[in-house]
C-alpha cells in the first residue's frame, strides 16, 4: 500500500541520515578541534570565501589555506587508519 511504502522510505532516509551523521562525526574525530571547525563551516555549513573567512575572523586567503590544510590532515589521518581510498 502507498502509505506503507512512504513510511518505509521515510525510515530508510532517516536511517541513512543517522548513518551519514555517524560517519561524519567519526571522520571529524580524526582531526583537531580547529580542523573540525573549519571543515564543518566549509562543508557542512556550506561557507566559502569571504563568508568562511568572516566566520573564522581571518582573511579569505588564510581561510582557504586553513581549509586546505585541515582537509589534507583529515586525508592523512584516514590513510593512517586504513580508511583511505
XYZ file of C-alpha atoms in Angstrom, residues 21-33 35-41 43-44 70-71 74 77-78 83:
28
model
C 25.973 11.710 10.615
C 27.820 8.956 12.479
C 30.291 8.661 9.611
C 30.879 12.412 9.542
C 31.382 12.514 13.305
C 33.831 9.620 13.108
C 35.813 11.288 10.331
C 35.931 14.604 12.137
C 37.133 12.889 15.312
C 40.355 12.084 13.444
C 41.454 15.736 13.398
C 41.891 18.580 15.884
C 39.078 20.796 17.109
C 40.373 21.462 11.864
C 36.894 20.213 12.742
C 35.660 23.793 12.978
C 36.895 24.869 9.564
C 35.692 21.650 7.894
C 32.247 21.959 9.493
C 31.906 25.575 8.418
C 31.414 21.685 4.110
C 28.504 21.171 6.468
C 42.593 20.679 7.520
C 41.327 18.512 4.657
C 41.966 14.505 7.537
C 44.601 10.538 9.252
C 42.178 8.358 7.291
C 40.265 4.180 5.977
